[in-house]
mmCIF file of C-alpha atoms in Angstrom:
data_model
loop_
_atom_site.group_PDB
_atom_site.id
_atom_site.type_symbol
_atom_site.label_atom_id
_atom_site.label_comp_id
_atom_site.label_asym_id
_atom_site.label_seq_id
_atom_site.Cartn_x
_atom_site.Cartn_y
_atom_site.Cartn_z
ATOM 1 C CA UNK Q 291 0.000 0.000 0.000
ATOM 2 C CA UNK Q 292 1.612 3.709 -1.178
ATOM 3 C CA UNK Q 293 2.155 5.448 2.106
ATOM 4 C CA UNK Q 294 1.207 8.822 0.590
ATOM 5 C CA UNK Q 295 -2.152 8.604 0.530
ATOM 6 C CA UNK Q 296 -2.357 7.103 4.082
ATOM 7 C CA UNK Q 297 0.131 10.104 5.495
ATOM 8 C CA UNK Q 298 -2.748 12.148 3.390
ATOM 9 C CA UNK Q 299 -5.446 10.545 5.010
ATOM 10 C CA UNK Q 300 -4.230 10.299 8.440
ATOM 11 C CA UNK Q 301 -3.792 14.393 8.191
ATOM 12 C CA UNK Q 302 -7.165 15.009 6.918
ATOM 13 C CA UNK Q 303 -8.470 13.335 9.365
ATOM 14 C CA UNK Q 304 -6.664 15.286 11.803
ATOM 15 C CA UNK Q 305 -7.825 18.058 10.675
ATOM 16 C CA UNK Q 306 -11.701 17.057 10.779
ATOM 17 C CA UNK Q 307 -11.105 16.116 14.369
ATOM 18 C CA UNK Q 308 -9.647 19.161 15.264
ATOM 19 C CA UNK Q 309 -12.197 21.306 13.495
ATOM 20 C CA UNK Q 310 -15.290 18.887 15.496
ATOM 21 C CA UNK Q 311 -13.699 19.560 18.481
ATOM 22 C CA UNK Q 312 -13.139 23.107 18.122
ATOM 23 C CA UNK Q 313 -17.030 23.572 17.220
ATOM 24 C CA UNK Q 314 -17.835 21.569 20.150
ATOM 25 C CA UNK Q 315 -15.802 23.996 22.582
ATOM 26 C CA UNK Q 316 -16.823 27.100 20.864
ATOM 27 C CA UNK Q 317 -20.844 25.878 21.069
ATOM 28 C CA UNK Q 318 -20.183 24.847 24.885
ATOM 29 C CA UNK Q 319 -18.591 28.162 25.509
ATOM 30 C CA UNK Q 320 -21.009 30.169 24.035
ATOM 31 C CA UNK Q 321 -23.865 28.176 25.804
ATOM 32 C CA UNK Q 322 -22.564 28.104 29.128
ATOM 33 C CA UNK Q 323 -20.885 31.810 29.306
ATOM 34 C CA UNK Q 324 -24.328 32.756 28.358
ATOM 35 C CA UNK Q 325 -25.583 30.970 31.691
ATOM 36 C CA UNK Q 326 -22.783 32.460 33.619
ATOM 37 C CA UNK Q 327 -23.406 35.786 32.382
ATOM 38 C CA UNK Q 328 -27.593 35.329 32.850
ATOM 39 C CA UNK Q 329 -26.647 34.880 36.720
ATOM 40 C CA UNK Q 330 -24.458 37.758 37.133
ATOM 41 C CA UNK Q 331 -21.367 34.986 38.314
ATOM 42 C CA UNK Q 332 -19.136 36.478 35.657
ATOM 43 C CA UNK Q 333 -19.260 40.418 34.199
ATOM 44 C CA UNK Q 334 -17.937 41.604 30.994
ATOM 45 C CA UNK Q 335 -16.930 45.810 30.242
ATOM 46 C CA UNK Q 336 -19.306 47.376 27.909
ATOM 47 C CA UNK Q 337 -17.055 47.807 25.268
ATOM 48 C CA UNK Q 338 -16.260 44.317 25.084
ATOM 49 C CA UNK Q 339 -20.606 42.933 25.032
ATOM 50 C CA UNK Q 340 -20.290 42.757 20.879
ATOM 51 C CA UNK Q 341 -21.890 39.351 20.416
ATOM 52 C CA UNK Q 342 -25.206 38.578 20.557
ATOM 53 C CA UNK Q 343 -24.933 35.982 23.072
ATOM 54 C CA UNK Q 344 -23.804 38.227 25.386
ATOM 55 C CA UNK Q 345 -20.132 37.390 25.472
ATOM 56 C CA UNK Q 346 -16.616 38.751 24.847
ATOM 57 C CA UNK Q 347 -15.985 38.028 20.878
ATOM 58 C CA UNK Q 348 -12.541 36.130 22.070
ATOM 59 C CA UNK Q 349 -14.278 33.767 24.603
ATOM 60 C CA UNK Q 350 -15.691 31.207 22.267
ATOM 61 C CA UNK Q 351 -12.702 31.168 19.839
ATOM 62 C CA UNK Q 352 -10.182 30.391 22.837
ATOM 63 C CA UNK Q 353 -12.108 27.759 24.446
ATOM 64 C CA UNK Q 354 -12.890 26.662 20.799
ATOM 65 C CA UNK Q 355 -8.836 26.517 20.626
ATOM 66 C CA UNK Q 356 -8.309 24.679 23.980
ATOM 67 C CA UNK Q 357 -11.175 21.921 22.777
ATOM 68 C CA UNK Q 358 -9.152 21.329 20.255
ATOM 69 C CA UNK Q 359 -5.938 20.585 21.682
ATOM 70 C CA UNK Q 360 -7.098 19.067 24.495
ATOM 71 C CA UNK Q 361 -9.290 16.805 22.219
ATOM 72 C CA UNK Q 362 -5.907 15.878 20.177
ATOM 73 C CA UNK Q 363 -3.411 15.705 22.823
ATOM 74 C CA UNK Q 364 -5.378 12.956 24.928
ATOM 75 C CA UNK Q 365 -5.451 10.048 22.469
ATOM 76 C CA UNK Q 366 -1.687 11.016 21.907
ATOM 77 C CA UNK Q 367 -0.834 10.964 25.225
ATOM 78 C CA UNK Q 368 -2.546 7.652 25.645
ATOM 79 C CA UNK Q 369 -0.838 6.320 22.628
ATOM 80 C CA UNK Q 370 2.913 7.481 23.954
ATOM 81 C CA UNK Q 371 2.054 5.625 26.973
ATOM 82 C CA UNK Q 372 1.150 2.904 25.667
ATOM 83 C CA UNK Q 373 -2.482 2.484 27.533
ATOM 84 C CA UNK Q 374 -5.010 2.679 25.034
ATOM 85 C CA UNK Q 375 -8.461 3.878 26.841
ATOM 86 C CA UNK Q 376 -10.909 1.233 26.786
ATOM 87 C CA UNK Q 377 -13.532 2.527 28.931
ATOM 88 C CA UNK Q 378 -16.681 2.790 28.301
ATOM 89 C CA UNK Q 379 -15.722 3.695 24.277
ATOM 90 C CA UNK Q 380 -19.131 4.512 22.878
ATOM 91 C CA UNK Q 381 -20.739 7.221 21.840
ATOM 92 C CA UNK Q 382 -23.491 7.450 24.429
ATOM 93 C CA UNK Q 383 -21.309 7.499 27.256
ATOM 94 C CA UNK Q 384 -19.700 10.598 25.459
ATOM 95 C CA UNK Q 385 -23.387 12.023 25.443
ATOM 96 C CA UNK Q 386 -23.728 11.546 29.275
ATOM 97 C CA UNK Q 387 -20.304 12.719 29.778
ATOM 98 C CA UNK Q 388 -21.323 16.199 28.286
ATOM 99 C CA UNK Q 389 -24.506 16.560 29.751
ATOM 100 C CA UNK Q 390 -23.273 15.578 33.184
ATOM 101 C CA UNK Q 391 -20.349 18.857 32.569
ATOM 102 C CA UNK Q 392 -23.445 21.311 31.495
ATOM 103 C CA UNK Q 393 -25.046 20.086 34.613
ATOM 104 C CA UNK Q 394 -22.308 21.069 36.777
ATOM 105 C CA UNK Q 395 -21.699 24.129 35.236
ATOM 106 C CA UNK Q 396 -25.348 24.806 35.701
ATOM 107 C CA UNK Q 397 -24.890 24.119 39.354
ATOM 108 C CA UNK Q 398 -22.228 26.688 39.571
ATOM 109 C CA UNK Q 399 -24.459 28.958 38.295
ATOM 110 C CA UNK Q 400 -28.079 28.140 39.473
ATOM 111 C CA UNK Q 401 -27.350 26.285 42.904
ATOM 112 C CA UNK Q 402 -27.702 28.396 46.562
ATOM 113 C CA UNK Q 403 -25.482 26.887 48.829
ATOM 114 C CA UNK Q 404 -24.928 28.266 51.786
ATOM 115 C CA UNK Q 405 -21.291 29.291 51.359
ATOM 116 C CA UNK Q 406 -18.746 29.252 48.818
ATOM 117 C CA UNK Q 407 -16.438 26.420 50.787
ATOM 118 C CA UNK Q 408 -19.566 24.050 50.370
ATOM 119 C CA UNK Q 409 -19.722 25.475 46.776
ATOM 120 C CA UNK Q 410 -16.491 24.690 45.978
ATOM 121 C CA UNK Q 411 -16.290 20.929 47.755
ATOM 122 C CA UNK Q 412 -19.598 20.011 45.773
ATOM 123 C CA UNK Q 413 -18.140 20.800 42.807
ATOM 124 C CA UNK Q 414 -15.189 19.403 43.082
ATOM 125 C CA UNK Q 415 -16.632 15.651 44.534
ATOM 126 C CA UNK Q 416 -19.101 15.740 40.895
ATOM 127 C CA UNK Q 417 -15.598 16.685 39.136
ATOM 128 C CA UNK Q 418 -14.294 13.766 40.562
ATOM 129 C CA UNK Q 419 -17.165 11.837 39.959
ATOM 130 C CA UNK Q 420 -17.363 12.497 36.336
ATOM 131 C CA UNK Q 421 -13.858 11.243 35.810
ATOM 132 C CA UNK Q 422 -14.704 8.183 37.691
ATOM 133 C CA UNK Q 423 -17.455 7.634 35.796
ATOM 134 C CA UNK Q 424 -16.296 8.377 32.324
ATOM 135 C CA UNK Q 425 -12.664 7.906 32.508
ATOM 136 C CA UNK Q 426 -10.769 6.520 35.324
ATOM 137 C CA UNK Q 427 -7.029 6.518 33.294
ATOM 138 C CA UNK Q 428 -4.036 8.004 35.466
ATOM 139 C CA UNK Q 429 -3.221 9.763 32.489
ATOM 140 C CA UNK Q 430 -6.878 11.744 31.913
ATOM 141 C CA UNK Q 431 -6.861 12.808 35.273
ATOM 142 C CA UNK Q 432 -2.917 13.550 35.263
ATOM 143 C CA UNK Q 433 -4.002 16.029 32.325
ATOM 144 C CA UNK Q 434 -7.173 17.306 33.938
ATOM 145 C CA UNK Q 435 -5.352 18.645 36.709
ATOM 146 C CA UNK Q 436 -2.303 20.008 34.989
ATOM 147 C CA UNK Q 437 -4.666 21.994 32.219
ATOM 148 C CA UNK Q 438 -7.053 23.127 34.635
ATOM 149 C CA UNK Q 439 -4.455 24.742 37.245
ATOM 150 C CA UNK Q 440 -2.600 26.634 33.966
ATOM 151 C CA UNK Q 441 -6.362 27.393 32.705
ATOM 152 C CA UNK Q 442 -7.138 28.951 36.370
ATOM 153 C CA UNK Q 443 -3.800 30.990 35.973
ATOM 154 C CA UNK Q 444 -5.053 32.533 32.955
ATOM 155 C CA UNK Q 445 -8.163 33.280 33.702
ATOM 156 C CA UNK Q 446 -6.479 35.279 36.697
ATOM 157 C CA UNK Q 447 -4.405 37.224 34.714
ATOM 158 C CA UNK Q 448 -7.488 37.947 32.357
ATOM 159 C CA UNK Q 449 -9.080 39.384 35.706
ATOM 160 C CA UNK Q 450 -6.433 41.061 36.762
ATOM 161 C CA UNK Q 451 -6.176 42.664 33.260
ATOM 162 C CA UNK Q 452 -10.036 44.067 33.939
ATOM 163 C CA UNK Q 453 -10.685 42.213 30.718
ATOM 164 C CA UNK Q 454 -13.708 40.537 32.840
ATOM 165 C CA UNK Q 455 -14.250 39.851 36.284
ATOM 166 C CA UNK Q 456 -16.377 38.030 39.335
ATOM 167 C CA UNK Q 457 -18.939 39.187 40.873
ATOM 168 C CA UNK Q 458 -17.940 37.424 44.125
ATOM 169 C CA UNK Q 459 -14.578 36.065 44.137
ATOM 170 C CA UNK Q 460 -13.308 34.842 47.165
ATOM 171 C CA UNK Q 461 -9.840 33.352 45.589
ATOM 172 C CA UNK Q 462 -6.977 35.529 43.890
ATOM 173 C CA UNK Q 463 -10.043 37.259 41.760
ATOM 174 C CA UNK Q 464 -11.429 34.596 40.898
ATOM 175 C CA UNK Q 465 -14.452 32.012 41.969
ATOM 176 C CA UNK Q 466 -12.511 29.158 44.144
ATOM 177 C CA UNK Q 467 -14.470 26.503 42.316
ATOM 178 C CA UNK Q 468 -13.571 27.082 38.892
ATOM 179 C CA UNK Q 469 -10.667 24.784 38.837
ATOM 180 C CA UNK Q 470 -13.413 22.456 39.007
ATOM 181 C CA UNK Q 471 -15.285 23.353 36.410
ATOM 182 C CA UNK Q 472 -11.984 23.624 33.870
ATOM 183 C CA UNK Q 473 -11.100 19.894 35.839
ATOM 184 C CA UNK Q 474 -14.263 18.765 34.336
ATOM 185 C CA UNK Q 475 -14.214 20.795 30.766
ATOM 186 C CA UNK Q 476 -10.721 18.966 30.314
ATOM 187 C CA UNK Q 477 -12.474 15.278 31.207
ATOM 188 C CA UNK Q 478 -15.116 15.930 28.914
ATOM 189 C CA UNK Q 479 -13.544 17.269 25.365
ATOM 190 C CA UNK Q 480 -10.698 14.309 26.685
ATOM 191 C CA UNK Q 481 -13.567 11.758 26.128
ATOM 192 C CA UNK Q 482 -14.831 13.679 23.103
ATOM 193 C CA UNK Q 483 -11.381 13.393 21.359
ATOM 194 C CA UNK Q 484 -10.580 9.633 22.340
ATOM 195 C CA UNK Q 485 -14.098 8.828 20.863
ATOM 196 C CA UNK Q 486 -13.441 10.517 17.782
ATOM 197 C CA UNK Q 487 -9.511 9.209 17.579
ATOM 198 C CA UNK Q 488 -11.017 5.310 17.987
ATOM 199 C CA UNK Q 489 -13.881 6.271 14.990
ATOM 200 C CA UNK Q 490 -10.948 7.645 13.026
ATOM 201 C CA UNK Q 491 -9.004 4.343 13.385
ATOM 202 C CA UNK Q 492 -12.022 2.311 12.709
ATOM 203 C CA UNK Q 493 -12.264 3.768 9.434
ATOM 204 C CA UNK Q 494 -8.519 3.625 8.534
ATOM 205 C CA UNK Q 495 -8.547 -0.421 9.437
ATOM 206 C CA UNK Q 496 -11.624 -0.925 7.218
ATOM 207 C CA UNK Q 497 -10.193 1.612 4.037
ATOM 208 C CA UNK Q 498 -6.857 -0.411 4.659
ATOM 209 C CA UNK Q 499 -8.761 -3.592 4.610
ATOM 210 C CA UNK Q 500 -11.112 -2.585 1.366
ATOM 211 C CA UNK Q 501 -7.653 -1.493 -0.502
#
């Protein structure tokens, strides 16, 4: 079999999955900014409302981004190491998986509790959960934790820029659960991009097979 047109294939599909994923996170950003905005947890300058969702033009894009990556750099990671993920590898699973991460972004939002501390354990025991559930490698939660502690740095710097800010923070200028919700964000497009990486293979095997 000529190599070129597998190389060729291989990068095409690369491409499709990062463009799938980066739709994904731009539609989740959009969706769920819009809830955070809606509830007053997050506040955007004047000058910077120019979408009709309610939302800084350059939040969607970067999250869009950062699906994207995240998406790609899981099934690599798992491939380096050698531990392909096997669990639970269908696409309904990767359905629950997303709406259990709207749900706990909606519980950020929505949910009185009684003080942020409780807040912030909550959300980080359904974090935890949702790995558990849909996930359970070293290596996804490894990556959850690294990208959400460098995501929770920028989003500090953003605030300290005055580019957007809390309306309560109560950690560095920020909301003390949101490593949580990033912890979770990572999980979930990691899931997304494994699924997608295993239909990708599929259909390599079976065009290798039919040529």
């Amino acid at each position: 079999m000529n190599p070129l047109p597998c190389c060729l294939c291989r990068s095409t599909n690369l491409l499709i999955r990062g463009a799938l994923l980066f739709s994904v996170g731009v539609f989740l950003a959009l969706v769920l900014n819009l809830l955070q905005v809606q509830r007053n947890v997050t506040l955007f300058p004047p000058d910077v409302l120019s979408s009709i969702f309610s939302s800084a033009w350059w939040v969607p894009p970067c999250c869009g981004t950062a699906s994207a990556l995240i998406g790609l750099l899981y099934p690599c990671i798992d491939s380096r190491l050698g531990e392909p993920h096997k669990f639970k590898r269908e696409w309904s699973s990767v359905m629950r998986c997303v709406a259990v991460f709207v749900g706990i972004n909606h519980a950020s939002a929505k949910v009185d509790f009684a003080n942020n501390v409780q807040l912030s354990l909550t959300l980080a025991a359904l974090s935890i959960g949702l790995w558990w559930t849909f996930d359970r490698s070293r290596s996804g939660f490894g990556l959850g934790v690294t990208i959400a502690l460098l995501a929770t740095l920028a989003t500090q710097l953003l605030v300290y820029n005055g580019l957007f800010q809390y309306t309560s923070p109560d950690f560095l200028y920020i909301r003390s659960w949101l490593p949580c919700i990033f912890f979770a964000g990572v999980i979930t497009m990691g899931n997304i991009g494994r699924q997608l990486a295993l239909y990708e293979y599929k259909f390599i095997q079976e065009k290798m097979h039919q040529d």
